[in-house]
Amino acid sequence: MKTNTTIAIIGATGSMGSAISRSLATANFPLLLCANDQDKLQGLLQDIKSANAPAKVETINCSKEASWEADIIIMAVPYQAEKEIAQKISEVAAQKIVISIANPLNNTFDGLLTSPDTSAAEELQKALPLSKVVKAFNTTFAADFAQPVIDGKQVDAFIAGDHQPSVETVTQLVASAGFNPIVAGGLKESRILENMQLLLIKLGMKYNYNWHAGWKILHN
């Protein structure tokens, strides 16, 4: 993956969006940060620049323009907002990698809004038929980006996609963010990955993990 690969982060001021933005800025990728709240967006830019003056980061207030200029698009928005944004960017996102981080959680965090035979990532792929949708970053909490090593173990981050070159590119991106990337399989594996994060959220609330927890596969 080239270090001059431009990445657009749509929804950059949300908890996950800002965490991803801060993390990837330290890897020196050119970033285009897009969000509705311009005050928060400028604040995020100043924070990133204060921590890392050479960071190649710009703000942009249009998801379509950001997607047009980017090589990779990260949809750091809630599941409910993905379809509307997909309609705006569908033409300019053609043939580009679009990363789905969304978990389609219901309001009570005890189930998913999607039916068992699909996932948020698969629905996004249908909305962006000419793009290469890859699932990533959905099994990690925002706090994990600042501290991807927990109890001495590097947090695993799972990836799923049908286009192998795109999956390989996203795997490198996940590693650049400090996680141990694990390719789970094709895009349909997103159904499992989204349920994994639902389970982690339930466990976090039950055992008070303080939103800093992650998955780790132990093996020989």
mmCIF file of C-alpha atoms in Angstrom:
data_model
loop_
_atom_site.group_PDB
_atom_site.id
_atom_site.type_symbol
_atom_site.label_atom_id
_atom_site.label_comp_id
_atom_site.label_asym_id
_atom_site.label_seq_id
_atom_site.Cartn_x
_atom_site.Cartn_y
_atom_site.Cartn_z
ATOM 1 C CA MET A 1 0.000 0.000 0.000
ATOM 2 C CA LYS A 2 1.444 3.340 -1.052
ATOM 3 C CA THR A 3 1.937 5.984 1.614
ATOM 4 C CA ASN A 4 0.456 8.576 -0.756
ATOM 5 C CA THR A 5 -2.864 6.706 -0.822
ATOM 6 C CA THR A 6 -5.478 9.329 0.010
ATOM 7 C CA ILE A 7 -8.125 8.239 2.504
ATOM 8 C CA ALA A 8 -11.459 9.987 2.992
ATOM 9 C CA ILE A 9 -13.067 9.527 6.402
ATOM 10 C CA ILE A 10 -16.761 10.344 6.251
ATOM 11 C CA GLY A 11 -18.128 10.993 9.726
ATOM 12 C CA ALA A 12 -14.710 11.961 11.055
ATOM 13 C CA THR A 13 -15.979 13.712 14.184
ATOM 14 C CA GLY A 14 -17.796 10.705 15.655
ATOM 15 C CA SER A 15 -16.130 8.584 18.314
ATOM 16 C CA MET A 16 -14.933 5.981 15.815
ATOM 17 C CA GLY A 17 -14.279 8.476 13.038
ATOM 18 C CA SER A 18 -12.065 10.667 15.192
ATOM 19 C CA ALA A 19 -10.219 7.641 16.605
ATOM 20 C CA ILE A 20 -9.514 6.326 13.111
ATOM 21 C CA SER A 21 -8.484 9.795 11.928
ATOM 22 C CA ARG A 22 -6.003 10.290 14.760
ATOM 23 C CA SER A 23 -4.581 6.804 14.300
ATOM 24 C CA LEU A 24 -4.092 6.956 10.530
ATOM 25 C CA ALA A 25 -2.675 10.487 10.727
ATOM 26 C CA THR A 26 0.281 9.093 12.667
ATOM 27 C CA ALA A 27 0.915 6.676 9.772
ATOM 28 C CA ASN A 28 1.281 9.714 7.472
ATOM 29 C CA PHE A 29 -1.457 8.814 5.004
ATOM 30 C CA PRO A 30 -3.027 11.859 3.306
ATOM 31 C CA LEU A 31 -6.438 12.207 4.977
ATOM 32 C CA LEU A 32 -9.580 14.044 3.934
ATOM 33 C CA LEU A 33 -11.834 14.490 6.954
ATOM 34 C CA CYS A 34 -15.524 15.015 6.293
ATOM 35 C CA ALA A 35 -18.330 15.696 8.799
ATOM 36 C CA ASN A 36 -21.447 17.800 9.188
ATOM 37 C CA ASP A 37 -20.271 19.678 12.288
ATOM 38 C CA GLN A 38 -17.622 22.049 10.957
ATOM 39 C CA ASP A 39 -16.637 23.351 14.388
ATOM 40 C CA LYS A 40 -15.873 19.838 15.635
ATOM 41 C CA LEU A 41 -14.102 19.084 12.374
ATOM 42 C CA GLN A 42 -11.780 22.050 12.746
ATOM 43 C CA GLY A 43 -11.164 21.105 16.371
ATOM 44 C CA LEU A 44 -10.201 17.584 15.318
ATOM 45 C CA LEU A 45 -7.841 18.970 12.679
ATOM 46 C CA GLN A 46 -6.155 21.223 15.237
ATOM 47 C CA ASP A 47 -5.783 18.338 17.694
ATOM 48 C CA ILE A 48 -4.163 16.138 15.051
ATOM 49 C CA LYS A 49 -1.824 18.899 13.918
ATOM 50 C CA SER A 50 -0.869 19.739 17.513
ATOM 51 C CA ALA A 51 0.064 16.112 18.157
ATOM 52 C CA ASN A 52 1.717 15.588 14.767
ATOM 53 C CA ALA A 53 2.560 18.779 12.872
ATOM 54 C CA PRO A 54 3.668 17.018 9.644
ATOM 55 C CA ALA A 55 0.368 15.099 9.378
ATOM 56 C CA LYS A 56 -1.140 15.313 5.892
ATOM 57 C CA VAL A 57 -4.673 16.132 6.924
ATOM 58 C CA GLU A 58 -7.310 18.365 5.355
ATOM 59 C CA THR A 59 -10.964 18.983 6.099
ATOM 60 C CA ILE A 60 -13.696 18.902 3.501
ATOM 61 C CA ASN A 61 -17.410 19.492 4.035
ATOM 62 C CA CYS A 62 -18.849 17.396 1.206
ATOM 63 C CA SER A 63 -18.930 13.593 1.232
ATOM 64 C CA LYS A 64 -19.161 13.459 -2.558
ATOM 65 C CA GLU A 65 -16.154 15.700 -3.086
ATOM 66 C CA ALA A 66 -14.143 13.836 -0.450
ATOM 67 C CA SER A 67 -14.965 10.515 -2.090
ATOM 68 C CA TRP A 68 -14.075 11.858 -5.526
ATOM 69 C CA GLU A 69 -10.610 12.929 -4.371
ATOM 70 C CA ALA A 70 -9.855 9.819 -2.283
ATOM 71 C CA ASP A 71 -8.457 6.407 -3.172
ATOM 72 C CA ILE A 72 -10.057 4.740 -0.145
ATOM 73 C CA ILE A 73 -13.296 5.803 1.563
ATOM 74 C CA ILE A 74 -14.016 4.946 5.190
ATOM 75 C CA MET A 75 -17.696 5.179 6.116
ATOM 76 C CA ALA A 76 -17.375 6.067 9.803
ATOM 77 C CA VAL A 77 -21.089 6.745 10.160
ATOM 78 C CA PRO A 78 -23.959 4.913 11.864
ATOM 79 C CA TYR A 79 -25.594 2.095 9.944
ATOM 80 C CA GLN A 80 -28.765 4.143 9.501
ATOM 81 C CA ALA A 81 -26.836 6.866 7.602
ATOM 82 C CA GLU A 82 -24.961 4.618 5.175
ATOM 83 C CA LYS A 83 -27.626 4.287 2.492
ATOM 84 C CA GLU A 84 -28.181 8.047 2.145
ATOM 85 C CA ILE A 85 -24.448 8.708 1.870
ATOM 86 C CA ALA A 86 -24.061 5.844 -0.599
ATOM 87 C CA GLN A 87 -26.596 7.520 -2.882
ATOM 88 C CA LYS A 88 -24.538 10.713 -2.840
ATOM 89 C CA ILE A 89 -21.180 9.112 -3.561
ATOM 90 C CA SER A 90 -22.120 6.135 -5.758
ATOM 91 C CA GLU A 91 -20.738 7.568 -9.013
ATOM 92 C CA VAL A 92 -17.482 8.985 -7.621
ATOM 93 C CA ALA A 93 -16.841 5.893 -5.488
ATOM 94 C CA ALA A 94 -16.900 3.548 -8.492
ATOM 95 C CA GLN A 95 -13.961 1.092 -8.517
ATOM 96 C CA LYS A 96 -12.735 2.437 -5.171
ATOM 97 C CA ILE A 97 -12.365 0.646 -1.848
ATOM 98 C CA VAL A 98 -15.139 1.562 0.581
ATOM 99 C CA ILE A 99 -14.644 0.390 4.158
ATOM 100 C CA SER A 100 -17.750 -0.424 6.173
ATOM 101 C CA ILE A 101 -17.184 -0.093 9.924
ATOM 102 C CA ALA A 102 -20.859 0.004 10.893
ATOM 103 C CA ASN A 103 -22.581 -2.352 13.299
ATOM 104 C CA PRO A 104 -26.371 -2.314 12.762
ATOM 105 C CA LEU A 105 -27.248 -2.201 16.459
ATOM 106 C CA ASN A 106 -30.769 -1.603 17.713
ATOM 107 C CA ASN A 107 -31.509 1.119 20.259
ATOM 108 C CA THR A 108 -31.248 -1.222 23.234
ATOM 109 C CA PHE A 109 -27.943 -2.833 22.163
ATOM 110 C CA ASP A 110 -29.381 -6.323 22.464
ATOM 111 C CA GLY A 111 -29.836 -7.173 18.792
ATOM 112 C CA LEU A 112 -29.136 -6.188 15.189
ATOM 113 C CA LEU A 113 -31.421 -4.342 12.805
ATOM 114 C CA THR A 114 -30.380 -6.540 9.885
ATOM 115 C CA SER A 115 -31.865 -9.953 9.164
ATOM 116 C CA PRO A 116 -29.638 -13.027 9.694
ATOM 117 C CA ASP A 117 -29.114 -13.493 5.939
ATOM 118 C CA THR A 118 -27.358 -10.160 5.398
ATOM 119 C CA SER A 119 -25.127 -7.555 7.045
ATOM 120 C CA ALA A 120 -24.533 -3.820 7.017
ATOM 121 C CA ALA A 121 -21.518 -4.377 4.754
ATOM 122 C CA GLU A 122 -23.480 -6.476 2.273
ATOM 123 C CA GLU A 123 -26.234 -3.870 2.154
ATOM 124 C CA LEU A 124 -23.628 -1.181 1.510
ATOM 125 C CA GLN A 125 -22.189 -3.270 -1.328
ATOM 126 C CA LYS A 126 -25.664 -3.455 -2.893
ATOM 127 C CA ALA A 127 -25.963 0.328 -2.590
ATOM 128 C CA LEU A 128 -22.501 0.759 -4.153
ATOM 129 C CA PRO A 129 -22.423 -1.990 -6.799
ATOM 130 C CA LEU A 130 -19.411 -0.520 -8.611
ATOM 131 C CA SER A 131 -17.311 -0.135 -5.451
ATOM 132 C CA LYS A 132 -15.231 -2.705 -3.573
ATOM 133 C CA VAL A 133 -16.732 -2.846 -0.091
ATOM 134 C CA VAL A 134 -14.547 -4.283 2.658
ATOM 135 C CA LYS A 135 -15.565 -4.805 6.280
ATOM 136 C CA ALA A 136 -12.994 -3.584 8.798
ATOM 137 C CA PHE A 137 -12.648 -1.812 12.142
ATOM 138 C CA ASN A 138 -16.121 -2.892 13.286
ATOM 139 C CA THR A 139 -14.814 -5.329 15.934
ATOM 140 C CA THR A 140 -12.772 -2.646 17.712
ATOM 141 C CA PHE A 141 -13.829 0.081 20.129
ATOM 142 C CA ALA A 142 -12.748 3.690 19.623
ATOM 143 C CA ALA A 143 -10.523 3.503 22.726
ATOM 144 C CA ASP A 144 -8.587 0.615 21.188
ATOM 145 C CA PHE A 145 -7.069 2.887 18.544
ATOM 146 C CA ALA A 146 -5.198 4.892 21.174
ATOM 147 C CA GLN A 147 -4.169 1.701 22.966
ATOM 148 C CA PRO A 148 -4.306 -1.323 20.618
ATOM 149 C CA VAL A 149 -2.316 -3.451 23.060
ATOM 150 C CA ILE A 150 -4.403 -4.646 26.026
ATOM 151 C CA ASP A 151 -2.937 -6.710 28.851
ATOM 152 C CA GLY A 152 0.211 -7.125 26.790
ATOM 153 C CA LYS A 153 -1.633 -8.509 23.752
ATOM 154 C CA GLN A 154 -2.182 -6.783 20.430
ATOM 155 C CA VAL A 155 -5.881 -6.545 19.624
ATOM 156 C CA ASP A 156 -7.021 -8.562 16.611
ATOM 157 C CA ALA A 157 -9.007 -6.686 13.955
ATOM 158 C CA PHE A 158 -11.052 -8.721 11.506
ATOM 159 C CA ILE A 159 -11.488 -8.020 7.815
ATOM 160 C CA ALA A 160 -13.940 -9.411 5.246
ATOM 161 C CA GLY A 161 -14.310 -8.770 1.535
ATOM 162 C CA ASP A 162 -14.826 -10.400 -1.840
ATOM 163 C CA HIS A 163 -12.149 -8.517 -3.824
ATOM 164 C CA GLN A 164 -8.787 -9.956 -2.788
ATOM 165 C CA PRO A 165 -6.527 -7.019 -3.795
ATOM 166 C CA SER A 166 -8.794 -4.648 -1.854
ATOM 167 C CA VAL A 167 -8.748 -6.952 1.175
ATOM 168 C CA GLU A 168 -4.939 -6.991 1.033
ATOM 169 C CA THR A 169 -4.844 -3.182 0.924
ATOM 170 C CA VAL A 170 -7.199 -2.875 3.888
ATOM 171 C CA THR A 171 -5.145 -5.475 5.772
ATOM 172 C CA GLN A 172 -2.123 -3.185 5.469
ATOM 173 C CA LEU A 173 -4.228 -0.233 6.597
ATOM 174 C CA VAL A 174 -5.444 -2.110 9.671
ATOM 175 C CA ALA A 175 -1.854 -2.989 10.549
ATOM 176 C CA SER A 176 -0.861 0.666 10.160
ATOM 177 C CA ALA A 177 -3.491 1.510 12.785
ATOM 178 C CA GLY A 178 -1.697 -0.758 15.265
ATOM 179 C CA PHE A 179 -3.913 -3.843 15.158
ATOM 180 C CA ASN A 180 -3.213 -7.450 14.237
ATOM 181 C CA PRO A 181 -5.219 -7.953 11.013
ATOM 182 C CA ILE A 182 -7.056 -11.227 10.466
ATOM 183 C CA VAL A 183 -8.888 -11.878 7.192
ATOM 184 C CA ALA A 184 -12.099 -13.705 8.079
ATOM 185 C CA GLY A 185 -13.160 -14.450 4.512
ATOM 186 C CA GLY A 186 -15.639 -13.069 1.994
ATOM 187 C CA LEU A 187 -18.012 -10.202 2.628
ATOM 188 C CA LYS A 188 -20.736 -12.523 3.927
ATOM 189 C CA GLU A 189 -18.522 -13.156 6.968
ATOM 190 C CA SER A 190 -19.492 -9.605 7.979
ATOM 191 C CA ARG A 191 -22.651 -11.157 9.419
ATOM 192 C CA ILE A 192 -20.510 -12.948 11.988
ATOM 193 C CA LEU A 193 -18.213 -9.968 12.574
ATOM 194 C CA GLU A 194 -21.147 -7.658 13.288
ATOM 195 C CA ASN A 195 -22.579 -10.194 15.734
ATOM 196 C CA MET A 196 -19.145 -10.496 17.364
ATOM 197 C CA GLN A 197 -19.151 -6.802 18.172
ATOM 198 C CA LEU A 198 -22.716 -6.986 19.462
ATOM 199 C CA LEU A 199 -21.546 -9.706 21.841
ATOM 200 C CA LEU A 200 -18.498 -7.687 22.900
ATOM 201 C CA ILE A 201 -20.715 -4.694 23.648
ATOM 202 C CA LYS A 202 -23.040 -6.875 25.752
ATOM 203 C CA LEU A 203 -20.089 -8.320 27.645
ATOM 204 C CA GLY A 204 -18.601 -4.871 28.117
ATOM 205 C CA MET A 205 -21.784 -3.573 29.707
ATOM 206 C CA LYS A 206 -22.126 -6.685 31.867
ATOM 207 C CA TYR A 207 -18.543 -6.762 33.134
ATOM 208 C CA ASN A 208 -17.758 -3.033 32.958
ATOM 209 C CA TYR A 209 -14.922 -3.110 30.432
ATOM 210 C CA ASN A 210 -15.197 0.694 30.112
ATOM 211 C CA TRP A 211 -15.339 0.487 26.298
ATOM 212 C CA HIS A 212 -11.725 -0.679 26.146
ATOM 213 C CA ALA A 213 -11.722 -4.326 25.133
ATOM 214 C CA GLY A 214 -10.977 -6.383 22.068
ATOM 215 C CA TRP A 215 -10.875 -9.819 20.530
ATOM 216 C CA LYS A 216 -7.758 -12.000 20.551
ATOM 217 C CA ILE A 217 -7.354 -15.409 18.955
ATOM 218 C CA LEU A 218 -4.852 -17.520 20.882
ATOM 219 C CA HIS A 219 -3.130 -20.256 18.904
ATOM 220 C CA ASN A 220 0.089 -22.262 18.588
#
